[in-house]
C-alpha positions as a printed NumPy array, in Angstrom:
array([[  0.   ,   0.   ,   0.   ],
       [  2.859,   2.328,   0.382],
       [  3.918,   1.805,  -2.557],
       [  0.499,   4.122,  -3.868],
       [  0.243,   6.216,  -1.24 ],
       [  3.713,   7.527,  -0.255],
       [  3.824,   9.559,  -3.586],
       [  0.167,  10.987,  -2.48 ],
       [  1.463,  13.175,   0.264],
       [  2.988,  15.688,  -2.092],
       [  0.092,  18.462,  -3.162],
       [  2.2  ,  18.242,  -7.024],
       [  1.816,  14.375,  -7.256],
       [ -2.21 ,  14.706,  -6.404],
       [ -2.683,  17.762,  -8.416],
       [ -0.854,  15.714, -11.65 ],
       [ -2.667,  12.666, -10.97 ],
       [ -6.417,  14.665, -11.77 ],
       [ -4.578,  16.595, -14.554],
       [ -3.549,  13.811, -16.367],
       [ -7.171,  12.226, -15.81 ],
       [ -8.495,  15.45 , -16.775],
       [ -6.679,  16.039, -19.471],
       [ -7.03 ,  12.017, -20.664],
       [-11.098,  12.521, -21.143],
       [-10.752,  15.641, -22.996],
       [ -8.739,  14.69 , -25.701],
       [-10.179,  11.123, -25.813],
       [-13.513,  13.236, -26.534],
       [-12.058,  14.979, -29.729],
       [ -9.196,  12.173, -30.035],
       [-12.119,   9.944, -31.645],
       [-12.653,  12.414, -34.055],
       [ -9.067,  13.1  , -35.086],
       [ -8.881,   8.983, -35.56 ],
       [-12.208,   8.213, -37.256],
       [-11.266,  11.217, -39.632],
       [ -7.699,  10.142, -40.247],
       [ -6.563,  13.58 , -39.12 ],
       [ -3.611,  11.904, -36.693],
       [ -1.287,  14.494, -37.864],
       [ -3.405,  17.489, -36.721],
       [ -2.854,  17.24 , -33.296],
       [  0.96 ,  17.78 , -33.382],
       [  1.18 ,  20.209, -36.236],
       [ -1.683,  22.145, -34.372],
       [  0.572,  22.495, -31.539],
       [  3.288,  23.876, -33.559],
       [  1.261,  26.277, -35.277],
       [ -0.016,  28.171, -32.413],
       [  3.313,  29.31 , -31.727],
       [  3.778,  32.559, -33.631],
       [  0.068,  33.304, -31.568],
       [  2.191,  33.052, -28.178],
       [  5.362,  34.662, -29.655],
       [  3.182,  37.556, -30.153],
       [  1.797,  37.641, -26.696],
       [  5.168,  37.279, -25.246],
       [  6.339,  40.314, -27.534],
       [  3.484,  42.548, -26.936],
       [  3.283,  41.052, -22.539],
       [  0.077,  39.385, -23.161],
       [ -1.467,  36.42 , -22.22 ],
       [  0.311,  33.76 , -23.878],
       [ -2.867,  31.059, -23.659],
       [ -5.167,  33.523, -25.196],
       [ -2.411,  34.984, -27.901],
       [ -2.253,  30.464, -28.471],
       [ -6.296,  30.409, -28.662],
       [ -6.089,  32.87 , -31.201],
       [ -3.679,  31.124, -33.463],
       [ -5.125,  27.696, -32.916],
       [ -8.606,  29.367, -34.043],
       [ -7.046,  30.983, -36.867],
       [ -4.944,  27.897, -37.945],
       [ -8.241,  25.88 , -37.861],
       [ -9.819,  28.024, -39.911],
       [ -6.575,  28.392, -42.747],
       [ -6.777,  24.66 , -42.52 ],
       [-10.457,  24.782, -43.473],
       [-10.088,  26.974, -46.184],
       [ -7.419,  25.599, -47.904],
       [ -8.959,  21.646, -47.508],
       [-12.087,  23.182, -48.86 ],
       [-10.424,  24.217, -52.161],
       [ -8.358,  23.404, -55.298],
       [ -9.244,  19.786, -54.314],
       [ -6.497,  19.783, -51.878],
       [ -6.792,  16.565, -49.369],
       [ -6.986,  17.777, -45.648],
       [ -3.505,  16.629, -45.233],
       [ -2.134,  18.974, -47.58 ],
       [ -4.107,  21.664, -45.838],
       [ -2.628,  20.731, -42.371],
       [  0.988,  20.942, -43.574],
       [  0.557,  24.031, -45.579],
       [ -1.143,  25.921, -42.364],
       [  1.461,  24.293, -40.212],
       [  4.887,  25.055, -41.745],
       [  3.888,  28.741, -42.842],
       [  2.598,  29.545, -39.119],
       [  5.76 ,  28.312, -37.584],
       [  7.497,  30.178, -39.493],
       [  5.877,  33.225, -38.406],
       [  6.761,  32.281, -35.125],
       [ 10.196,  32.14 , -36.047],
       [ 10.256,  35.239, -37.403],
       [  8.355,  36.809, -34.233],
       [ 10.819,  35.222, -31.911],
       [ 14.23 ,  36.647, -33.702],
       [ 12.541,  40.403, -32.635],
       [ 12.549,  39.218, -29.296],
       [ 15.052,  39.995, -27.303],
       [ 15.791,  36.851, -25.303],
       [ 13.537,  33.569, -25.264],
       [ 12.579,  33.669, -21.777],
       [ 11.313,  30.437, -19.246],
       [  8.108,  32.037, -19.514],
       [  7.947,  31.141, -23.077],
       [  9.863,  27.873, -23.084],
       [  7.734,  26.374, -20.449],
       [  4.867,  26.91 , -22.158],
       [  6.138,  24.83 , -24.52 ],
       [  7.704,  22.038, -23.195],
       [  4.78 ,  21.838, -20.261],
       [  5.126,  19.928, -16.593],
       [  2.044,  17.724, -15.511],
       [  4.344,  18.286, -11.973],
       [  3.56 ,  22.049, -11.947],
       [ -0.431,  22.089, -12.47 ],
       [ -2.12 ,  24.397, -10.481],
       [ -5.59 ,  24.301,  -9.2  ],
       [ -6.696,  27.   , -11.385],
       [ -5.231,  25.186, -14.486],
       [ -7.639,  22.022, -13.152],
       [-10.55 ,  23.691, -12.808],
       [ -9.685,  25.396, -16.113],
       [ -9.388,  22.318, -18.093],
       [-12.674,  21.067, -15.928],
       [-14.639,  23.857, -17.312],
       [-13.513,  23.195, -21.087],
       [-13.755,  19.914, -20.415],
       [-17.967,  19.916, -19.765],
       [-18.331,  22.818, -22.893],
       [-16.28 ,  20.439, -25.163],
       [-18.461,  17.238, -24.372],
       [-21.203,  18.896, -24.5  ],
       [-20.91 ,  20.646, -27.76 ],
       [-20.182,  17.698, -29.556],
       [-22.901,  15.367, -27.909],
       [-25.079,  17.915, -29.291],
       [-23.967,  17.998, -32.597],
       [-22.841,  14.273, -32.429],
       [-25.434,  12.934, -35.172],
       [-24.869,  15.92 , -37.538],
       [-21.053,  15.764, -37.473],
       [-21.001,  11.731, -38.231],
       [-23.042,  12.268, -41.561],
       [-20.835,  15.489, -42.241],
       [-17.452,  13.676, -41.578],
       [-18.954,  10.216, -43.227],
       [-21.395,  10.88 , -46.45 ],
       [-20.822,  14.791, -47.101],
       [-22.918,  14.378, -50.111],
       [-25.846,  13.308, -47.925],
       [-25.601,  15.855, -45.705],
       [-25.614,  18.649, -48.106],
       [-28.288,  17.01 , -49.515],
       [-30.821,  17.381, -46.18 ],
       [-29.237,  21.058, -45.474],
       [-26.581,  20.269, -42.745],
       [-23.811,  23.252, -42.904],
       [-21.16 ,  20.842, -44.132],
       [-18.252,  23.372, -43.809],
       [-19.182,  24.946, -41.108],
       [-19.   ,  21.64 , -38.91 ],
       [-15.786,  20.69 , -39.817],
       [-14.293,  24.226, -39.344],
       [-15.713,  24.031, -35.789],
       [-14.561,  20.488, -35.464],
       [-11.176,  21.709, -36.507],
       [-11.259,  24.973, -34.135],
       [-12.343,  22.571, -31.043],
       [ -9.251,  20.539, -31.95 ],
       [ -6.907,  23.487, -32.072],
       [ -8.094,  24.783, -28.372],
       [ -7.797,  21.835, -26.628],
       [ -4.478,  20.85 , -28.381],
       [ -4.039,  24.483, -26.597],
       [ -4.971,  23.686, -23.346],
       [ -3.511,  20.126, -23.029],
       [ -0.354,  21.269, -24.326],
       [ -0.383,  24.2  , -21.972],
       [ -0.277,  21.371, -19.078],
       [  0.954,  18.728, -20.01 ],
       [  3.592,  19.376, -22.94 ],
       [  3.344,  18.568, -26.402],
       [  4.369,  15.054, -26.572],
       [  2.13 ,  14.4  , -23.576],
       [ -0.895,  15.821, -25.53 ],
       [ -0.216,  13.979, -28.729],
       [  0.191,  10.941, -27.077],
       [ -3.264,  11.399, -25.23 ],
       [ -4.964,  12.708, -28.373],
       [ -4.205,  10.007, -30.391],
       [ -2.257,   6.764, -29.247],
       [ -5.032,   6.728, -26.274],
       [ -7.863,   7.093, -29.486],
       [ -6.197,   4.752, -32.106],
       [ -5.781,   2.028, -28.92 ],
       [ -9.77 ,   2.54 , -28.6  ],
       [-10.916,   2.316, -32.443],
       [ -9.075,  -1.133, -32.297],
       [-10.933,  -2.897, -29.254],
       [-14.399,  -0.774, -29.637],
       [-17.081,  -1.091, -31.998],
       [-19.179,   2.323, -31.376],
       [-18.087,   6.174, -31.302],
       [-19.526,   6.271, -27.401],
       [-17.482,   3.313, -26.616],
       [-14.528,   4.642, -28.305],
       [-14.646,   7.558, -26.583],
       [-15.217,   5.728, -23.419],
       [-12.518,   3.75 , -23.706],
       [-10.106,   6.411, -24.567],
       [-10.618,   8.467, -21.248],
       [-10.056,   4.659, -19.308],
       [ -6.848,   3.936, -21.161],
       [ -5.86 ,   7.526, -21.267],
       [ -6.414,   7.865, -17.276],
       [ -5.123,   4.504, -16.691],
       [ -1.638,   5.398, -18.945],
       [ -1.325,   8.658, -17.247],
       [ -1.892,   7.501, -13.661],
       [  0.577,   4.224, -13.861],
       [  2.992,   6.33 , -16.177],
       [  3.374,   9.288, -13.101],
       [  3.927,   6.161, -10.415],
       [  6.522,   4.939, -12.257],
       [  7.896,   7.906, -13.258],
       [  8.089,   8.8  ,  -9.816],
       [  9.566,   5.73 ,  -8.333],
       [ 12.079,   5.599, -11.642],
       [ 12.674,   9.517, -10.978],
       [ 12.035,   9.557, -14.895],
       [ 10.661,  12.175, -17.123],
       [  6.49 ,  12.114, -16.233],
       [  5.342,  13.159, -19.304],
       [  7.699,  10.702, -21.283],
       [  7.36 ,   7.807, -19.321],
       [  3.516,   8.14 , -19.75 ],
       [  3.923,   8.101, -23.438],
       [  5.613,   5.085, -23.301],
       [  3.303,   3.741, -21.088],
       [  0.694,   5.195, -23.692],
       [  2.359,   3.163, -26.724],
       [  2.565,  -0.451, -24.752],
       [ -0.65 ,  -0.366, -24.101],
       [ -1.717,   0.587, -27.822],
       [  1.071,  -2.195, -28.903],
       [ -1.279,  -4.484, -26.65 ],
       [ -4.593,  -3.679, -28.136],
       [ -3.021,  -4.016, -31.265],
       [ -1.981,  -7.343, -30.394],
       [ -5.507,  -8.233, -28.924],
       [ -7.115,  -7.387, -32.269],
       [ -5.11 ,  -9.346, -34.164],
       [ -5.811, -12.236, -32.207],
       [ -9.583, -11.652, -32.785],
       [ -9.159, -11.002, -36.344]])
């Protein structure tokens, strides 16, 4: 028993545990998406693209989530644009958006003076360093997030799966994906924000693709994502902890043996 609750006396290990839990059941519910849709490449190229949004905010002493919100929103919406034209595939649009936008990060940052911790940290991330605002924070987008796509749930399936069909009975066909692709880009945002950018990759898809193998529904998918996300995270912050290891890269790896397992699992099945 000490062995799980020695690490539990330190406020930093609790307050990681419920991030990474937190965290895990927000991207599984947009992670399904990003899998059924074959958009695995979004989630880190969305993270790199935000960056010239929080160079800016660091040049002009903003807020560097909201100067990221802004990008990720506007990135979505390039992304959109460009996918919805010249018969580009969505792919095409997501590199485009991505390399050009990092670039004008680039650009921002050689104004700047020095590249501060402030910035850098942002970044890189620390599930160790959560605060309780950042929980209830990701709580809050958390509950919007679920519930805008539980609402929209039915019309976004036929969008995503027979866009012929639903132009056909009047659904807004762009319009859903762009805010698909804008809900992406904020909670790549927020996850990266806390929990680093390999650690939100990981969670947005590994955690997803693991789930499409072993479930047969989008509500079990998503389900499953948040249990194997939560369960990775959790047993990947233990271990990190006892191994005095990286946290956010030891629950990758944790991430990737357990997708290597459902893998494994399937093809027994098949």
């Amino acid at each position: 028993m000490h062995v799980l609750t020695d690490p539990l006396q330190f406020d930093f290990f609790v307050r990681a545990l419920v991030a990474v839990v937190v965290v895990s059941v927000l991207c599984a519910l947009i992670g399904a998406w990003v899998v059924l849709r074959g958009l695995s490449y979004i989630g880190d190229a969305m993270s790199h693209a935000v960056f010239p949004g929080i160079v800016a905010a660091f040049l002009t002493k903003g807020n560097l989530l909201v100067g990221a919100m802004v990008a990720a929103v506007l990135t979505a919406l390039g992304i959109g644009a460009i996918g919805g034209r010249g018969g580009l595939k969505q792919d095409s649009a997501i590199g485009i958006v991505f390399v050009g936008m990092f670039s004008l990060g680039i650009v921002l940052l050689s104004r700047a003076p020095t590249f501060t911790t402030d910035l850098s940290s942002f970044l890189i991330g620390n599930p160790l360093g959560v605060s309780a605002a950042d929980l209830w924070g990701a709580l809050g987008v958390t509950v919007v997030v679920g519930g805008l796509l539980t609402a929209i749930q039915k019309e976004l399936l036929l969008a995503s799966f027979d866009p012929t069909e639903a132009r056909a009975v009047g659904l807004p066909v762009r319009r859903l994906n762009n805010l698909l692709l804008v809900l992406i880009g904020l909670v790549v945002v927020l996850t990266v924000q806390l929990v680093g950018t390999t650690l939100s990759v990981s969670l947005l898809i590994t955690s997803s693709a693991a789930a499409r193998l072993l479930a047969r529904s989008l509500k079990k998918m998503i389900l499953l994502a948040a249990v194997l996300g939560s369960a990775g995270g959790v047993a990947g912050l233990y271990l990190s902890y006892y191994l005095d290891t990286a946290p956010g890269a030891t629950i990758v790896l944790v991430n990737t043996a357990v997708f290597l397992l459902a893998l494994l699992l399937r093809r027994r099945d098949a």
